[in-house]
Short mmCIF file of C-alpha atoms and ligand atoms in Angstrom, two decimals:
data_model
loop_
_atom_site.label_atom_id
_atom_site.label_comp_id
_atom_site.label_asym_id
_atom_site.label_seq_id
_atom_site.Cartn_x
_atom_site.Cartn_y
_atom_site.Cartn_z
CA MET A 254 15.97 -27.38 13.04
CA THR A 255 17.25 -24.94 11.52
CA GLN A 256 18.73 -24.73 7.93
CA ASP A 257 21.31 -22.26 8.83
CA PRO A 258 24.67 -23.55 7.41
CA HIS A 259 26.53 -22.91 10.42
CA ALA A 260 23.99 -24.75 12.64
CA HIS A 261 26.03 -28.20 12.63
CA ASP A 262 29.27 -26.82 14.84
CA HIS A 263 26.83 -24.77 17.13
CA ASP A 264 24.37 -25.67 19.67
CA HIS A 265 20.75 -25.11 18.56
CA ASP A 266 20.13 -21.94 20.45
CA HIS A 267 23.36 -19.98 19.73
CA ALA A 268 22.54 -21.05 15.88
CA HIS A 269 19.38 -19.79 16.25
CA THR A 270 20.53 -16.45 17.80
CA HIS A 271 22.90 -15.69 15.16
CA GLY A 272 20.38 -16.18 12.38
CA ALA A 273 17.95 -13.61 14.32
CA ASP A 274 20.94 -11.49 14.66
CA ASP A 275 21.56 -11.57 10.44
CA PHE A 276 18.13 -10.16 10.25
CA LEU A 277 18.50 -7.98 13.01
CA ALA A 278 21.27 -6.19 11.63
CA GLU A 279 19.22 -5.76 8.52
CA MET A 280 16.07 -4.49 9.46
CA PHE A 281 17.29 -2.02 12.49
CA ASP A 282 20.06 0.65 12.39
CA GLY A 283 20.83 -0.64 15.87
CA ASP A 284 20.37 3.06 17.24
CA ARG A 285 17.38 2.29 19.26
CA PRO A 286 16.01 -0.80 20.76
CA PRO A 287 13.20 -2.72 18.88
CA SER A 288 9.15 -2.04 19.77
CA ASP A 289 7.29 -4.35 21.13
CA PHE A 290 5.62 -5.00 18.01
CA GLU A 291 9.03 -5.24 16.31
CA VAL A 292 10.04 -8.13 19.46
CA LEU A 293 6.65 -10.10 18.43
CA GLU A 294 7.62 -10.24 14.91
CA ILE A 295 10.98 -11.35 15.54
CA ALA A 296 9.50 -13.98 18.23
CA LEU A 297 7.13 -14.90 15.57
CA ARG A 298 9.26 -15.21 12.35
CA GLU A 299 12.26 -17.22 14.43
CA LEU A 300 9.36 -19.71 15.31
CA LEU A 301 8.13 -20.00 11.96
CA PHE A 302 11.76 -20.88 11.00
CA GLU A 303 12.27 -23.21 13.74
CA LYS A 304 9.15 -25.25 13.00
CA GLY A 305 9.66 -25.33 8.98
CA VAL A 306 6.64 -23.72 8.27
CA ILE A 307 8.99 -20.88 6.06
CA THR A 308 12.50 -20.42 5.56
CA PRO A 309 14.68 -17.25 5.54
CA ALA A 310 15.18 -17.73 1.57
CA GLU A 311 11.16 -17.86 1.21
CA LEU A 312 10.98 -14.89 3.64
CA LYS A 313 13.44 -12.96 2.07
CA GLU A 314 11.93 -13.48 -1.58
CA LYS A 315 8.44 -12.21 -0.34
CA ILE A 316 9.92 -9.30 1.04
CA VAL A 317 11.75 -8.64 -2.08
CA GLU A 318 8.70 -8.94 -3.99
CA TRP A 319 6.45 -6.54 -1.89
CA ASP A 320 9.01 -4.16 -2.00
CA ALA A 321 8.56 -3.86 -5.64
CA LYS A 322 5.12 -2.94 -5.49
CA THR A 323 4.80 0.71 -5.51
CA PRO A 324 2.19 3.42 -6.59
CA ALA A 325 3.75 3.51 -9.93
CA ILE A 326 1.17 0.22 -10.59
CA GLY A 327 -1.67 2.28 -9.39
CA ALA A 328 -0.56 5.32 -11.43
CA ARG A 329 -0.34 2.57 -14.71
CA ILE A 330 -3.79 2.00 -13.98
CA VAL A 331 -5.00 5.27 -13.43
CA ALA A 332 -3.58 6.35 -16.68
CA ARG A 333 -5.14 3.48 -18.42
CA ALA A 334 -8.68 4.02 -16.89
CA TRP A 335 -8.54 8.06 -18.21
CA VAL A 336 -7.79 6.99 -21.77
CA ASP A 337 -9.71 3.90 -21.89
CA PRO A 338 -13.26 4.04 -21.38
CA ALA A 339 -14.25 0.49 -21.86
CA PHE A 340 -11.25 -0.53 -19.34
CA LYS A 341 -12.52 1.89 -16.98
CA ALA A 342 -15.84 0.60 -17.18
CA ARG A 343 -14.42 -3.01 -16.35
CA LEU A 344 -12.18 -1.74 -13.49
CA LYS A 345 -15.00 -0.49 -11.48
CA GLN A 346 -16.75 -3.90 -12.10
CA ASP A 347 -14.37 -6.36 -11.42
CA PHE A 348 -10.69 -4.99 -10.42
CA ILE A 349 -8.35 -7.84 -9.96
CA GLU A 350 -9.42 -9.07 -13.39
CA THR A 351 -9.37 -6.10 -15.33
CA VAL A 352 -5.80 -5.09 -14.15
CA ALA A 353 -4.73 -8.45 -15.13
CA GLU A 354 -4.93 -7.42 -18.54
CA LEU A 355 -1.59 -4.93 -17.69
CA GLY A 356 -0.05 -8.16 -16.65
CA ILE A 357 -0.58 -6.61 -12.60
CA ASP A 358 -1.50 -9.50 -10.25
CA ALA A 359 -3.44 -7.46 -7.75
CA ARG A 360 -5.19 -10.67 -6.32
CA GLY A 361 -5.70 -10.88 -2.63
CA PRO A 362 -8.25 -8.69 -0.55
CA ASP A 363 -10.78 -7.32 -3.43
CA ILE A 364 -9.90 -4.03 -4.36
CA VAL A 365 -12.68 -1.58 -5.61
CA ALA A 366 -12.05 1.55 -7.92
CA LEU A 367 -13.62 4.78 -6.91
CA GLU A 368 -13.97 7.17 -9.55
CA ASN A 369 -13.74 10.92 -8.71
CA THR A 370 -16.07 13.60 -10.74
CA PRO A 371 -16.15 17.07 -10.88
CA THR A 372 -18.83 17.11 -7.76
CA LEU A 373 -17.98 14.11 -5.81
CA HIS A 374 -14.14 13.44 -4.16
CA HIS A 375 -13.45 10.26 -2.15
CA VAL A 376 -10.65 10.05 0.31
CA VAL A 377 -9.52 6.38 1.92
CA CYS A 378 -9.08 5.48 5.33
CA CYS A 379 -8.49 2.89 7.36
CA THR A 380 -10.32 3.61 11.24
CA LEU A 381 -9.30 0.31 12.45
CA CYS A 382 -5.71 -0.04 11.66
CA SER A 383 -3.78 -0.09 8.38
CA CYS A 384 -5.71 -2.01 5.45
CA TYR A 385 -4.69 -0.46 2.36
CA PRO A 386 -4.64 -1.60 -1.67
CA ARG A 387 -0.84 -3.00 -0.94
CA ALA A 388 -1.32 -4.95 -4.58
CA VAL A 389 -1.45 -1.80 -6.45
CA LEU A 390 -0.01 1.25 -4.19
CA GLY A 391 2.77 -0.75 -1.98
CA MET A 392 3.08 -0.18 1.64
CA PRO A 393 1.10 2.65 3.33
CA PRO A 394 2.69 5.28 4.45
CA ASP A 395 3.21 5.82 8.28
CA TRP A 396 0.53 9.18 8.57
CA TYR A 397 -2.00 6.76 6.89
CA LYS A 398 -1.46 4.05 9.84
CA GLY A 399 -1.27 6.85 12.61
CA ARG A 400 -3.71 7.32 15.03
CA GLU A 401 -4.28 11.16 13.72
CA TYR A 402 -5.38 10.33 10.30
CA ARG A 403 -7.74 7.57 10.83
CA ALA A 404 -9.91 9.44 13.80
CA ARG A 405 -9.48 13.17 12.33
CA VAL A 406 -10.22 12.41 8.10
CA VAL A 407 -13.72 10.56 8.98
CA VAL A 408 -14.69 13.82 11.41
CA GLU A 409 -13.44 16.78 9.49
CA PRO A 410 -12.06 15.58 6.22
CA ARG A 411 -11.94 18.89 4.47
CA ALA A 412 -9.55 19.97 7.07
CA VAL A 413 -7.46 16.77 6.66
CA LEU A 414 -7.36 17.56 3.04
CA GLY A 415 -6.45 21.08 3.75
CA ASP A 416 -3.45 19.91 5.63
CA PHE A 417 -2.37 18.09 2.77
CA GLY A 418 -2.59 21.47 0.76
CA THR A 419 -5.78 20.19 -1.05
CA VAL A 420 -8.55 22.74 -1.30
CA LEU A 421 -11.73 21.69 -3.00
CA PRO A 422 -14.87 24.00 -3.73
CA GLU A 423 -17.91 23.54 -1.30
CA SER A 424 -19.81 22.22 -4.48
CA VAL A 425 -17.80 19.18 -4.23
CA GLU A 426 -19.06 16.71 -1.94
CA VAL A 427 -16.15 15.02 0.01
CA ARG A 428 -16.59 10.86 0.69
CA VAL A 429 -14.63 9.30 2.95
CA VAL A 430 -14.25 5.33 2.65
CA ASP A 431 -12.97 2.87 4.83
CA ASN A 432 -10.67 -0.14 4.22
CA THR A 433 -11.50 -3.29 5.73
CA ALA A 434 -9.47 -6.66 5.53
CA GLU A 435 -11.43 -8.11 2.84
CA ASN A 436 -12.04 -4.81 0.52
CA ARG A 437 -9.91 -2.31 -0.28
CA TYR A 438 -10.28 1.24 -2.51
CA LEU A 439 -8.50 2.88 -4.58
CA VAL A 440 -9.31 6.19 -5.86
CA LEU A 441 -9.47 7.52 -9.62
CA PRO A 442 -8.71 10.85 -9.50
CA LEU A 443 -9.60 13.61 -11.81
CA ARG A 444 -7.54 13.84 -15.26
CA PRO A 445 -6.09 17.31 -15.02
CA GLN A 446 -7.05 19.94 -17.47
CA GLY A 447 -4.46 20.58 -20.17
CA THR A 448 -3.77 16.81 -20.53
CA GLU A 449 -5.25 15.64 -23.72
CA GLY A 450 -3.20 14.18 -26.20
CA MET A 451 -0.78 12.86 -23.54
CA SER A 452 0.31 9.46 -23.53
CA GLU A 453 -0.36 6.75 -21.22
CA ALA A 454 3.10 6.89 -19.78
CA ASP A 455 2.94 10.84 -19.37
CA LEU A 456 -0.46 10.47 -17.82
CA ALA A 457 0.94 8.40 -15.23
CA ALA A 458 3.32 10.48 -14.01
CA LEU A 459 0.73 12.70 -13.31
CA VAL A 460 -0.77 10.08 -10.83
CA THR A 461 0.56 10.33 -7.50
CA ARG A 462 0.16 8.11 -4.58
CA ASP A 463 -1.55 10.78 -2.40
CA SER A 464 -4.03 11.02 -5.31
CA MET A 465 -5.04 7.46 -5.19
CA ILE A 466 -5.64 7.32 -1.13
CA GLY A 467 -7.54 11.13 -2.28
CA VAL A 468 -5.82 13.25 -0.10
CA GLY A 469 -4.21 15.04 -2.87
CA LEU A 470 -4.96 15.47 -6.46
CA ALA A 471 -3.53 14.37 -9.74
CA LYS A 472 -0.79 16.53 -10.76
CA ARG A 473 -1.00 19.45 -13.39
CA PRO A 474 1.28 18.69 -16.62
CA GLN A 475 4.31 21.28 -16.60
CA GLY A 476 4.60 23.88 -19.11
FE1 FE B 622 -7.00 -2.01 8.70
#
């Protein structure tokens, strides 16, 4: 049975629908009908509630937890790797254990750090779907999940990078890597010139989401 406090004075179906409406009101603007996948998600979620597998409160807690994961987490990791070669070496060996030193919980699918160099630039995609190092970057952008990016980046990576305004010299090898369900990549972008002596926090502010996917570069310091 549902744990909806209104459930006792309604028949089951009514209480059930009421809970779904609450969620729908939060998740959709109401200016368009839900897509097939959204309907599927609603059906599955309602079933999990009804069977008592999870409660709405537990789900909301998870949503809050995952909403708090943003590229700022990845940026902290990159900034530390820029200033601490020993940390960077450990990071490349065992990512999840090493970021725990910063109090970052990245447990889940394995994550591998790929370091860009003056002669090698990594770009990450998921050719199959939308695999992404969510524990350290949060939710992937829509374009990352889109068919066009997934199909084109493996065929003409330089052209795709160009669309992002990222132009690399021909002398730089561009390597496209594919995230999978078990294994995800985080790009360690090149540290920009003119950042010697900057604090770790200031360095982290230069590390963009796109630079950790590899479609962009770290920002140059201003001034
Ligand atoms: Fe995927």
